[in-house]
């Protein structure tokens, strides 16, 4: 896939790539972090933008960092396994041709790996595989709503986008390819993670409220979220939403 794993903006100097990437990634995380919260609370007819302070908007994506870190680790593992499979294939091919590849250097392998990904036939096969595994990943996700299924789905989507860009031979540098895949991948992650979070909230236990003002809260309300100044409650039986000031409460206890 044209050295996308190794060359990120080959014609750009490192001192330009790092600041640009940092700005784009941090801005995207803030934007998509807010967008995820907007999607989530819109499900319960809450306009979350009216209840967030500026400092909360800036750090709102921090709640998704643990999942994003897991995604990055799985992506690294996936690339290692992908290249490992390629090494096995090269070894089997060369063994049939009586060539010894056990002593081949890493550089020689990388060259063969990249050359193999430039062939249209291999790209078509990889694209079809990405589509099939992506469809499988989506089916597993909507059946289980698990984070592992979501990670698998996103990795297949990102791989498919990379392959599609190479197959139609769009003349853009690797740096911008990575940005395109990053935006599509992050959008998918947050949209599907939002589905998981909504499912988890709706299956959560009811909450016991201890109010400073003696405010009476129906015991069937569940806690769906809170900001620095507000608490958001939802009654899933009559689909009623309530927004209360956090300062009115001493404690919230989840019922066992």
Coordinates of N, CA and C in Angstrom, one line a residue:
X1 N 0.8 -1.2 0.0 CA 0.0 0.0 0.0 C 0.9 1.2 0.0
X2 N 1.9 1.1 -0.8 CA 2.8 2.2 -1.2 C 3.4 2.8 0.1
X3 N 4.0 2.0 0.9 CA 4.8 2.4 2.0 C 4.1 3.3 3.0
X4 N 2.8 3.0 3.2 CA 2.0 3.8 4.1 C 2.4 3.5 5.6
X5 N 2.9 2.3 5.8 CA 3.3 2.0 7.2 C 4.6 2.7 7.6
X6 N 5.4 3.0 6.5 CA 6.8 3.5 6.8 C 7.0 4.9 6.4
X7 N 6.3 5.4 5.4 CA 6.6 6.7 4.9 C 5.3 7.6 5.1
X8 N 5.3 8.4 6.0 CA 4.2 9.3 6.3 C 4.5 10.7 5.9
X9 N 4.1 11.0 4.6 CA 4.5 12.3 4.1 C 5.9 12.4 3.8
X10 N 6.4 11.6 2.8 CA 7.8 11.5 2.5 C 8.5 12.8 2.1
X11 N 7.7 13.7 1.5 CA 8.2 14.9 1.0 C 8.1 16.0 2.1
X12 N 7.6 15.7 3.3 CA 7.5 16.7 4.3 C 8.6 16.4 5.4
X13 N 9.2 17.4 5.9 CA 10.1 17.2 7.0 C 9.4 16.9 8.3
X14 N 10.2 16.2 9.2 CA 9.6 15.7 10.4 C 9.1 16.9 11.3
X15 N 9.8 18.0 11.3 CA 9.4 19.1 12.1 C 8.2 19.8 11.6
X16 N 7.7 19.5 10.4 CA 6.4 20.0 9.9 C 5.3 19.0 10.2
X17 N 5.7 17.7 10.0 CA 4.7 16.6 10.2 C 4.1 16.6 11.6
X18 N 5.0 16.6 12.6 CA 4.6 16.5 14.0 C 3.7 17.6 14.4
X19 N 4.0 18.9 14.2 CA 3.0 19.9 14.6 C 1.7 19.8 13.9
X20 N 1.7 19.5 12.6 CA 0.5 19.4 11.8 C -0.3 18.3 12.3
X21 N 0.3 17.1 12.5 CA -0.4 15.9 12.9 C -1.0 16.2 14.3
X22 N -0.3 16.8 15.2 CA -0.7 17.1 16.5 C -2.0 17.9 16.5
X23 N -1.9 19.0 15.7 CA -3.1 19.9 15.6 C -4.3 19.2 15.1
X24 N -4.1 18.4 14.0 CA -5.2 17.8 13.3 C -5.8 16.7 14.2
X25 N -5.0 15.9 14.9 CA -5.4 14.8 15.7 C -6.2 15.3 17.0
X26 N -5.5 16.4 17.6 CA -6.2 16.9 18.8 C -7.5 17.6 18.5
X27 N -7.5 18.3 17.4 CA -8.8 19.0 17.0 C -9.8 18.0 16.6
X28 N -9.4 16.9 16.0 CA -10.4 15.9 15.6 C -11.0 15.2 16.9
X29 N -10.1 14.9 17.8 CA -10.5 14.3 19.1 C -11.5 15.1 19.8
X30 N -11.3 16.4 19.9 CA -12.2 17.3 20.6 C -13.5 17.4 19.8
X31 N -13.5 17.5 18.5 CA -14.7 17.6 17.7 C -15.5 16.3 17.8
X32 N -14.8 15.2 17.5 CA -15.6 13.9 17.5 C -16.0 13.5 18.9
X33 N -15.2 13.9 20.0 CA -15.6 13.7 21.3 C -16.9 14.4 21.6
X34 N -17.0 15.6 21.2 CA -18.3 16.4 21.4 C -19.4 15.7 20.6
X35 N -19.1 15.4 19.3 CA -20.1 14.8 18.4 C -20.7 13.5 19.0
X36 N -19.8 12.7 19.6 CA -20.3 11.5 20.2 C -21.3 11.8 21.4
X37 N -20.9 12.7 22.2 CA -21.8 13.1 23.3 C -23.1 13.7 22.8
X38 N -23.0 14.5 21.7 CA -24.2 15.0 21.0 C -25.1 13.9 20.6
X39 N -24.6 12.9 19.9 CA -25.3 11.8 19.4 C -26.0 11.0 20.6
X40 N -25.2 10.8 21.6 CA -25.7 10.0 22.7 C -26.9 10.7 23.4
X41 N -26.7 12.0 23.8 CA -27.8 12.7 24.5 C -29.0 13.0 23.6
X42 N -28.7 13.1 22.3 CA -29.9 13.4 21.4 C -30.9 12.2 21.4
X43 N -30.3 11.0 21.7 CA -31.2 9.8 21.9 C -32.2 10.0 23.0
X44 N -31.8 10.8 24.0 CA -32.7 11.1 25.1 C -33.3 12.5 25.1
X45 N -33.3 13.1 23.9 CA -33.9 14.4 23.6 C -33.2 15.5 24.5
X46 N -31.9 15.4 24.7 CA -31.2 16.4 25.5 C -30.2 17.1 24.5
X47 N -30.3 18.4 24.5 CA -29.3 19.2 23.8 C -28.1 19.5 24.7
X48 N -27.1 18.6 24.6 CA -26.0 18.6 25.6 C -25.2 19.9 25.4
X49 N -25.2 20.5 24.3 CA -24.4 21.7 24.1 C -24.8 22.8 25.0
X50 N -26.1 22.8 25.5 CA -26.6 23.8 26.4 C -26.1 23.6 27.8
X51 N -25.5 22.5 28.1 CA -25.2 22.2 29.5 C -23.7 21.9 29.7
X52 N -22.9 22.1 28.7 CA -21.4 21.9 28.8 C -20.7 23.3 28.9
X53 N -19.7 23.3 29.7 CA -18.8 24.5 29.8 C -17.7 24.3 28.8
X54 N -17.0 25.4 28.4 CA -15.9 25.3 27.5 C -14.8 24.3 27.9
X55 N -14.5 24.3 29.2 CA -13.4 23.4 29.6 C -13.9 21.9 29.5
X56 N -15.2 21.7 29.7 CA -15.7 20.3 29.5 C -15.6 19.9 28.1
X57 N -15.9 20.8 27.2 CA -15.9 20.5 25.7 C -14.4 20.1 25.3
X58 N -13.4 20.8 25.9 CA -12.0 20.6 25.5 C -11.6 19.2 25.9
X59 N -12.0 18.7 27.1 CA -11.6 17.4 27.6 C -12.6 16.3 27.5
X60 N -13.6 16.6 26.7 CA -14.7 15.6 26.7 C -14.3 14.3 26.0
X61 N -13.3 14.3 25.2 CA -12.8 13.1 24.5 C -12.0 12.2 25.4
X62 N -11.6 12.7 26.6 CA -10.7 11.9 27.5 C -11.4 10.6 27.9
X63 N -12.7 10.6 28.0 CA -13.4 9.4 28.4 C -13.3 8.3 27.4
X64 N -13.0 8.6 26.1 CA -12.8 7.6 25.1 C -11.4 7.2 24.9
X65 N -10.4 7.8 25.6 CA -9.0 7.5 25.4 C -8.7 6.0 25.7
X66 N -9.2 5.4 26.8 CA -8.9 4.0 27.1 C -9.2 3.1 25.9
X67 N -10.4 3.3 25.3 CA -10.8 2.5 24.2 C -9.9 2.8 23.0
X68 N -9.6 4.1 22.7 CA -8.7 4.4 21.6 C -7.3 3.8 21.7
X69 N -6.8 3.8 23.0 CA -5.5 3.1 23.2 C -5.6 1.6 22.9
X70 N -6.7 1.0 23.3 CA -6.8 -0.4 23.0 C -6.9 -0.6 21.5
X71 N -7.6 0.3 20.8 CA -7.7 0.2 19.3 C -6.3 0.3 18.7
X72 N -5.5 1.2 19.2 CA -4.1 1.4 18.6 C -3.3 0.2 18.9
X73 N -3.3 -0.4 20.1 CA -2.6 -1.6 20.4 C -3.0 -2.8 19.5
X74 N -4.3 -2.9 19.3 CA -4.8 -4.0 18.4 C -4.4 -3.7 17.0
X75 N -4.3 -2.5 16.6 CA -3.9 -2.1 15.2 C -2.4 -2.5 15.0
X76 N -1.6 -2.2 16.0 CA -0.2 -2.6 15.9 C 0.0 -4.1 15.8
X77 N -0.8 -4.8 16.6 CA -0.8 -6.3 16.6 C -1.2 -6.8 15.3
X78 N -2.3 -6.2 14.7 CA -2.8 -6.6 13.4 C -1.8 -6.5 12.3
X79 N -1.1 -5.3 12.3 CA 0.0 -5.1 11.3 C 1.1 -6.1 11.4
X80 N 1.5 -6.4 12.7 CA 2.5 -7.4 12.9 C 2.1 -8.8 12.4
X81 N 0.8 -9.2 12.7 CA 0.3 -10.5 12.2 C 0.2 -10.5 10.7
X82 N -0.3 -9.4 10.1 CA -0.4 -9.2 8.7 C 0.9 -9.5 8.0
X83 N 2.0 -8.9 8.5 CA 3.3 -9.0 7.9 C 3.8 -10.4 8.2
X84 N 3.5 -11.0 9.3 CA 3.9 -12.3 9.7 C 3.3 -13.3 8.7
X85 N 2.0 -13.2 8.3 CA 1.4 -14.1 7.3 C 2.1 -13.9 6.0
X86 N 2.4 -12.6 5.6 CA 3.1 -12.4 4.4 C 4.5 -13.1 4.3
X87 N 5.2 -13.1 5.5 CA 6.5 -13.8 5.5 C 6.3 -15.3 5.3
X88 N 5.3 -15.8 5.9 CA 5.0 -17.3 5.7 C 4.8 -17.6 4.3
X89 N 4.0 -16.8 3.6 CA 3.6 -17.0 2.2 C 4.9 -16.9 1.4
X90 N 5.7 -15.9 1.6 CA 7.0 -15.7 0.9 C 7.9 -17.0 1.1
X91 N 7.9 -17.4 2.3 CA 8.8 -18.6 2.6 C 8.3 -19.8 1.9
X92 N 7.0 -20.1 1.9 CA 6.4 -21.2 1.2 C 6.7 -21.1 -0.3
X93 N 6.5 -20.0 -0.9 CA 6.7 -19.8 -2.3 C 8.2 -20.0 -2.7
X94 N 9.1 -19.4 -1.9 CA 10.5 -19.6 -2.2 C 11.0 -21.0 -2.0
X95 N 10.4 -21.7 -1.0 CA 10.8 -23.1 -0.8 C 10.4 -24.0 -1.9
X96 N 9.3 -23.7 -2.6 CA 8.8 -24.4 -3.8 C 9.8 -24.1 -4.9
X97 N 10.3 -22.9 -4.9 CA 11.3 -22.5 -6.0 C 12.7 -22.8 -5.6
X98 N 12.9 -23.5 -4.5 CA 14.3 -23.9 -4.0 C 15.1 -22.7 -3.6
X99 N 14.4 -21.6 -3.2 CA 15.2 -20.4 -2.7 C 15.1 -20.4 -1.2
X100 N 16.2 -19.9 -0.6 CA 16.3 -19.9 0.9 C 16.1 -18.4 1.3
X101 N 14.9 -18.2 2.0 CA 14.6 -16.9 2.5 C 14.8 -16.7 4.0
X102 N 15.3 -17.7 4.6 CA 15.5 -17.6 6.1 C 16.5 -16.6 6.4
X103 N 17.5 -16.4 5.5 CA 18.5 -15.4 5.8 C 18.3 -14.1 5.1
X104 N 17.1 -13.9 4.6 CA 16.7 -12.6 4.0 C 16.7 -11.5 5.0
X105 N 17.2 -10.3 4.7 CA 17.1 -9.2 5.6 C 15.7 -8.6 5.7
X106 N 15.5 -7.9 6.8 CA 14.2 -7.2 7.0 C 14.0 -6.2 5.8
X107 N 15.0 -5.6 5.4 CA 14.8 -4.6 4.3 C 14.4 -5.3 3.0
X108 N 14.9 -6.5 2.7 CA 14.5 -7.3 1.5 C 13.1 -7.7 1.7
X109 N 12.7 -8.1 2.9 CA 11.3 -8.5 3.1 C 10.3 -7.3 2.9
X110 N 10.7 -6.2 3.4 CA 9.9 -5.0 3.3 C 9.7 -4.6 1.8
X111 N 10.8 -4.7 1.0 CA 10.7 -4.4 -0.4 C 9.7 -5.3 -1.1
X112 N 9.8 -6.6 -0.8 CA 9.0 -7.6 -1.4 C 7.5 -7.4 -1.0
X113 N 7.4 -7.1 0.3 CA 6.0 -6.8 0.9 C 5.4 -5.6 0.2
X114 N 6.1 -4.5 0.0 CA 5.5 -3.4 -0.7 C 5.3 -3.6 -2.2
X115 N 6.2 -4.3 -2.8 CA 6.0 -4.7 -4.2 C 4.8 -5.5 -4.4
X116 N 4.5 -6.5 -3.5 CA 3.4 -7.3 -3.6 C 2.1 -6.5 -3.5
X117 N 2.1 -5.5 -2.6 CA 0.9 -4.6 -2.4 C 0.7 -3.6 -3.6
X118 N 1.6 -3.5 -4.5 CA 1.5 -2.7 -5.6 C 0.8 -3.4 -6.8
X119 N 0.7 -4.7 -6.7 CA 0.1 -5.5 -7.8 C -1.4 -5.4 -7.7
X120 N -2.0 -5.0 -8.8 CA -3.5 -4.8 -8.9 C -4.2 -6.1 -8.4
X121 N -3.8 -7.2 -8.9 CA -4.4 -8.5 -8.5 C -4.5 -8.7 -7.0
X122 N -3.4 -8.4 -6.3 CA -3.3 -8.6 -4.9 C -4.2 -7.6 -4.2
X123 N -4.3 -6.4 -4.7 CA -5.1 -5.3 -4.1 C -6.6 -5.7 -4.2
X124 N -7.0 -6.2 -5.4 CA -8.4 -6.6 -5.6 C -8.7 -7.8 -4.6
X125 N -7.8 -8.7 -4.4 CA -8.1 -9.8 -3.5 C -8.2 -9.3 -2.1
X126 N -7.3 -8.3 -1.7 CA -7.3 -7.8 -0.4 C -8.5 -6.9 -0.1
X127 N -9.0 -6.2 -1.2 CA -10.2 -5.4 -1.1 C -11.4 -6.3 -0.8
X128 N -11.5 -7.4 -1.6 CA -12.7 -8.3 -1.4 C -12.6 -8.9 0.0
X129 N -11.5 -9.3 0.4 CA -11.3 -9.9 1.8 C -11.7 -8.8 2.8
X130 N -11.3 -7.6 2.6 CA -11.7 -6.5 3.6 C -13.2 -6.3 3.6
X131 N -13.8 -6.4 2.5 CA -15.3 -6.2 2.4 C -16.0 -7.4 3.1
X132 N -15.6 -8.6 2.8 CA -16.2 -9.7 3.5 C -16.0 -9.8 5.0
X133 N -14.7 -9.5 5.4 CA -14.4 -9.5 6.8 C -15.1 -8.3 7.5
X134 N -15.3 -7.2 6.8 CA -15.9 -6.0 7.3 C -17.4 -6.3 7.6
X135 N -18.1 -6.9 6.6 CA -19.5 -7.3 6.7 C -19.6 -8.3 7.9
X136 N -18.7 -9.3 8.0 CA -18.7 -10.2 9.1 C -18.5 -9.5 10.4
X137 N -17.6 -8.5 10.5 CA -17.4 -7.7 11.7 C -18.6 -6.9 12.1
X138 N -19.3 -6.4 11.1 CA -20.6 -5.6 11.5 C -21.6 -6.6 12.0
X139 N -21.7 -7.8 11.4 CA -22.7 -8.7 11.9 C -22.4 -9.2 13.3
X140 N -21.1 -9.4 13.6 CA -20.7 -9.8 15.0 C -21.0 -8.6 15.9
X141 N -20.7 -7.4 15.5 CA -20.9 -6.2 16.4 C -22.4 -6.1 16.8
X142 N -23.3 -6.1 15.8 CA -24.7 -5.9 16.1 C -25.3 -7.1 16.8
X143 N -24.6 -8.2 16.8 CA -25.0 -9.4 17.6 C -24.6 -9.4 19.0
X144 N -23.4 -8.8 19.2 CA -22.8 -8.9 20.6 C -22.6 -7.5 21.2
X145 N -22.5 -6.4 20.4 CA -22.2 -5.1 20.9 C -20.9 -5.1 21.8
X146 N -19.9 -5.9 21.4 CA -18.7 -5.9 22.2 C -17.6 -5.0 21.6
X147 N -16.7 -4.5 22.5 CA -15.7 -3.7 22.0 C -14.7 -4.4 21.1
X148 N -14.5 -5.7 21.3 CA -13.6 -6.4 20.5 C -14.1 -6.5 19.1
X149 N -15.4 -6.7 18.9 CA -16.1 -6.8 17.6 C -15.9 -5.4 16.9
X150 N -16.1 -4.3 17.7 CA -16.0 -3.0 17.1 C -14.5 -2.7 16.6
X151 N -13.5 -3.1 17.4 CA -12.1 -3.0 17.0 C -11.9 -3.7 15.7
X152 N -12.4 -5.0 15.7 CA -12.2 -5.8 14.4 C -12.8 -5.1 13.2
X153 N -14.0 -4.6 13.4 CA -14.8 -3.9 12.4 C -14.0 -2.7 11.9
X154 N -13.5 -1.9 12.8 CA -12.8 -0.6 12.4 C -11.5 -1.0 11.7
X155 N -10.7 -2.0 12.1 CA -9.5 -2.4 11.5 C -9.8 -2.8 10.0
X156 N -10.8 -3.6 9.8 CA -11.2 -4.0 8.5 C -11.6 -2.8 7.6
X157 N -12.3 -1.9 8.2 CA -12.7 -0.7 7.4 C -11.5 0.1 7.0
X158 N -10.6 0.4 8.0 CA -9.4 1.1 7.6 C -8.5 0.5 6.6
X159 N -8.4 -0.9 6.7 CA -7.7 -1.6 5.7 C -8.3 -1.5 4.3
X160 N -9.7 -1.6 4.3 CA -10.4 -1.5 3.0 C -10.2 -0.1 2.4
X161 N -10.2 1.0 3.2 CA -10.0 2.3 2.6 C -8.6 2.5 2.0
X162 N -7.6 2.0 2.8 CA -6.2 2.0 2.3 C -6.1 1.3 0.9
X163 N -6.7 0.1 0.8 CA -6.6 -0.7 -0.4 C -7.4 0.0 -1.5
X164 N -8.5 0.6 -1.2 CA -9.3 1.2 -2.2 C -8.6 2.4 -2.8
X165 N -7.9 3.2 -2.0 CA -7.2 4.4 -2.4 C -6.0 3.9 -3.3
X166 N -5.4 2.8 -3.0 CA -4.3 2.3 -3.8 C -4.8 1.7 -5.1
X167 N -6.0 1.1 -5.1 CA -6.5 0.4 -6.2 C -6.9 1.4 -7.3
X168 N -7.6 2.5 -6.9 CA -8.0 3.5 -7.9 C -6.9 4.5 -8.1
X169 N -5.8 4.3 -7.5 CA -4.5 5.1 -7.7 C -4.8 6.6 -7.6
X170 N -5.3 7.0 -6.4 CA -5.4 8.4 -6.2 C -4.0 9.0 -5.8
X171 N -3.6 10.0 -6.5 CA -2.3 10.5 -6.4 C -2.2 11.5 -5.2
X172 N -2.3 11.0 -4.0 CA -2.1 11.8 -2.8 C -1.0 11.2 -1.9
X173 N -0.3 12.0 -1.2 CA 0.8 11.5 -0.4 C 0.3 10.7 0.8
X174 N 1.2 9.9 1.4 CA 0.8 9.0 2.5 C 0.3 9.7 3.7
X175 N 0.8 10.9 3.9 CA 0.4 11.7 5.1 C -1.1 12.0 5.0
X176 N -1.6 12.4 3.9 CA -3.0 12.7 3.7 C -3.9 11.4 3.7
X177 N -3.3 10.3 3.2 CA -4.0 9.0 3.3 C -4.3 8.7 4.7
X178 N -3.3 8.8 5.5 CA -3.4 8.5 6.9 C -4.4 9.3 7.6
X179 N -4.5 10.6 7.2 CA -5.5 11.5 7.8 C -6.9 11.1 7.4
X180 N -7.1 10.7 6.1 CA -8.4 10.3 5.6 C -8.9 9.1 6.4
X181 N -8.0 8.1 6.5 CA -8.3 6.8 7.2 C -8.6 7.1 8.7
X182 N -7.8 8.0 9.3 CA -8.0 8.4 10.7 C -9.4 9.0 10.9
X183 N -9.8 9.9 10.1 CA -11.1 10.5 10.2 C -12.3 9.5 10.0
X184 N -12.2 8.6 9.0 CA -13.2 7.6 8.8 C -13.2 6.6 9.9
X185 N -12.0 6.2 10.3 CA -11.9 5.2 11.4 C -12.5 5.7 12.7
X186 N -12.1 7.0 13.1 CA -12.6 7.6 14.3 C -14.1 7.8 14.3
X187 N -14.6 8.2 13.1 CA -16.1 8.4 13.0 C -16.8 7.1 13.3
X188 N -16.3 6.0 12.7 CA -16.9 4.7 12.9 C -16.9 4.3 14.3
X189 N -15.7 4.5 14.9 CA -15.5 4.1 16.3 C -16.5 4.8 17.2
X190 N -16.6 6.1 17.1 CA -17.5 6.9 18.0 C -18.9 6.6 17.8
X191 N -19.3 6.4 16.5 CA -20.7 6.1 16.2 C -21.1 4.7 16.8
X192 N -20.3 3.7 16.6 CA -20.6 2.4 17.2 C -20.4 2.3 18.7
X193 N -19.4 3.1 19.2 CA -19.2 3.1 20.7 C -20.5 3.8 21.3
X194 N -21.0 4.7 20.6 CA -22.2 5.4 21.1 C -23.4 4.4 21.2
X195 N -23.5 3.5 20.3 CA -24.5 2.4 20.3 C -24.3 1.5 21.6
X196 N -23.1 1.2 21.8 CA -22.7 0.3 23.0 C -23.1 1.1 24.3
X197 N -22.7 2.4 24.3 CA -23.0 3.1 25.6 C -24.5 3.3 25.9
X198 N -25.3 3.5 24.8 CA -26.7 3.6 25.0 C -27.3 2.3 25.5
X199 N -26.9 1.2 24.9 CA -27.3 -0.1 25.3 C -27.0 -0.3 26.8
X200 N -25.7 0.0 27.2 CA -25.3 -0.2 28.6 C -26.1 0.7 29.5
X201 N -26.4 1.9 29.2 CA -27.2 2.8 30.0 C -28.6 2.3 30.2
X202 N -29.2 1.8 29.2 CA -30.6 1.4 29.2 C -30.7 0.1 30.0
X203 N -29.6 -0.7 30.1 CA -29.7 -1.9 30.9 C -29.1 -1.7 32.3
X204 N -28.8 -0.5 32.7 CA -28.2 -0.2 34.0 C -29.3 -0.2 35.1
X205 N -28.8 -0.3 36.3 CA -29.7 -0.3 37.5 C -30.3 1.0 37.8
X206 N -31.4 1.1 38.5 CA -32.0 2.3 38.9 C -31.1 3.0 40.0
X207 N -31.3 4.3 40.2 CA -30.4 5.0 41.1 C -31.2 5.6 42.2
X208 N -30.6 5.5 43.4 CA -31.2 6.1 44.6 C -30.6 7.5 44.8
X209 N -31.5 8.5 44.9 CA -31.0 9.9 45.0 C -31.2 10.4 46.5
X210 N -30.1 11.0 46.9 CA -30.2 11.7 48.2 C -30.1 13.2 47.9
X211 N -31.2 13.9 48.1 CA -31.3 15.3 47.7 C -31.1 16.2 48.9
X212 N -30.5 17.4 48.7 CA -30.3 18.4 49.7 C -31.7 19.1 50.0
X213 N -32.4 19.2 49.0 CA -33.7 20.0 49.0 C -34.9 19.2 49.3
X214 N -34.7 17.8 49.4 CA -35.9 17.0 49.6 C -36.6 16.7 48.3
X215 N -36.0 17.0 47.2 CA -36.6 16.8 45.9 C -37.0 15.3 45.7
X216 N -38.2 15.1 45.3 CA -38.7 13.7 45.1 C -38.4 13.2 43.7
X217 N -37.7 12.1 43.6 CA -37.4 11.6 42.3 C -37.9 10.2 42.2
X218 N -38.7 9.9 41.2 CA -39.2 8.6 40.9 C -38.1 7.5 40.9
X219 N -38.3 6.4 41.6 CA -37.3 5.4 41.8 C -37.0 4.7 40.4
X220 N -37.8 4.9 39.4 CA -37.6 4.2 38.2 C -36.7 5.0 37.2
X221 N -36.2 6.1 37.7 CA -35.3 6.9 36.9 C -33.9 6.3 36.9
X222 N -33.2 6.3 35.8 CA -31.8 5.9 35.8 C -30.9 7.0 35.4
X223 N -29.6 7.0 35.9 CA -28.7 8.0 35.6 C -28.1 7.8 34.2
X224 N -28.2 8.7 33.2 CA -27.7 8.5 31.9 C -26.4 9.4 31.7
X225 N -26.1 10.3 32.6 CA -24.9 11.1 32.4 C -25.0 12.3 33.3
X226 N -23.8 13.0 33.4 CA -23.8 14.2 34.2 C -22.6 15.1 33.7
X227 N -22.8 16.4 33.9 CA -21.7 17.3 33.6 C -21.3 17.9 35.0
X228 N -20.5 18.9 35.0 CA -20.0 19.6 36.2 C -21.2 20.2 37.0
X229 N -22.2 20.7 36.2 CA -23.3 21.4 36.9 C -24.7 20.7 36.8
X230 N -24.8 19.7 36.0 CA -26.1 19.1 35.8 C -26.1 17.5 35.8
X231 N -27.2 17.0 36.2 CA -27.4 15.5 36.2 C -28.6 15.2 35.3
X232 N -28.4 14.1 34.5 CA -29.4 13.8 33.5 C -30.0 12.4 33.8
X233 N -31.3 12.4 34.0 CA -32.0 11.2 34.4 C -33.0 10.8 33.3
X234 N -33.3 9.5 33.2 CA -34.2 9.0 32.2 C -35.0 7.8 32.8
X235 N -36.3 7.9 32.5 CA -37.2 6.8 32.9 C -37.6 6.1 31.6
X236 N -37.0 4.9 31.5 CA -37.1 4.1 30.3 C -38.5 3.5 30.1
X237 N -39.4 3.5 31.2 CA -40.7 3.0 31.1 C -41.7 3.9 30.4
X238 N -41.6 5.2 30.8 CA -42.4 6.2 30.1 C -41.6 7.2 29.2
X239 N -40.3 6.8 29.0 CA -39.4 7.6 28.2 C -39.4 9.1 28.5
X240 N -39.4 9.4 29.8 CA -39.3 10.7 30.3 C -37.8 11.1 30.7
X241 N -37.4 12.3 30.3 CA -36.1 12.8 30.7 C -36.2 13.9 31.6
X242 N -35.3 13.9 32.6 CA -35.2 15.0 33.6 C -33.8 15.5 33.7
X243 N -33.7 16.9 33.8 CA -32.4 17.5 33.9 C -32.4 18.3 35.2
X244 N -31.5 17.9 36.1 CA -31.5 18.6 37.5 C -30.1 19.1 37.7
X245 N -30.0 20.1 38.6 CA -28.8 20.7 39.0 C -28.0 19.8 40.0
X246 N -26.7 19.6 39.7 CA -25.9 18.7 40.5 C -25.8 19.2 41.9
X247 N -25.9 20.5 42.1 CA -25.7 21.1 43.5 C -26.9 20.7 44.4
X248 N -28.0 20.2 43.9 CA -29.1 19.9 44.7 C -29.0 18.5 45.3
X249 N -27.9 17.8 45.0 CA -27.8 16.4 45.4 C -26.5 16.2 46.3
X250 N -26.7 15.4 47.3 CA -25.6 15.0 48.1 C -24.9 13.8 47.6
X251 N -25.7 12.8 47.1 CA -25.2 11.5 46.7 C -26.1 10.8 45.8
X252 N -25.5 10.0 44.9 CA -26.2 9.2 44.0 C -25.8 7.7 44.2
X253 N -26.7 6.8 44.5 CA -26.3 5.4 44.8 C -27.0 4.5 43.8
X254 N -26.2 3.7 43.1 CA -26.8 2.7 42.2 C -27.4 1.6 43.0
X255 N -28.7 1.3 42.7 CA -29.4 0.2 43.5 C -28.9 -1.1 43.0
X256 N -28.7 -2.0 44.0 CA -28.2 -3.4 43.7 C -29.3 -4.3 43.2

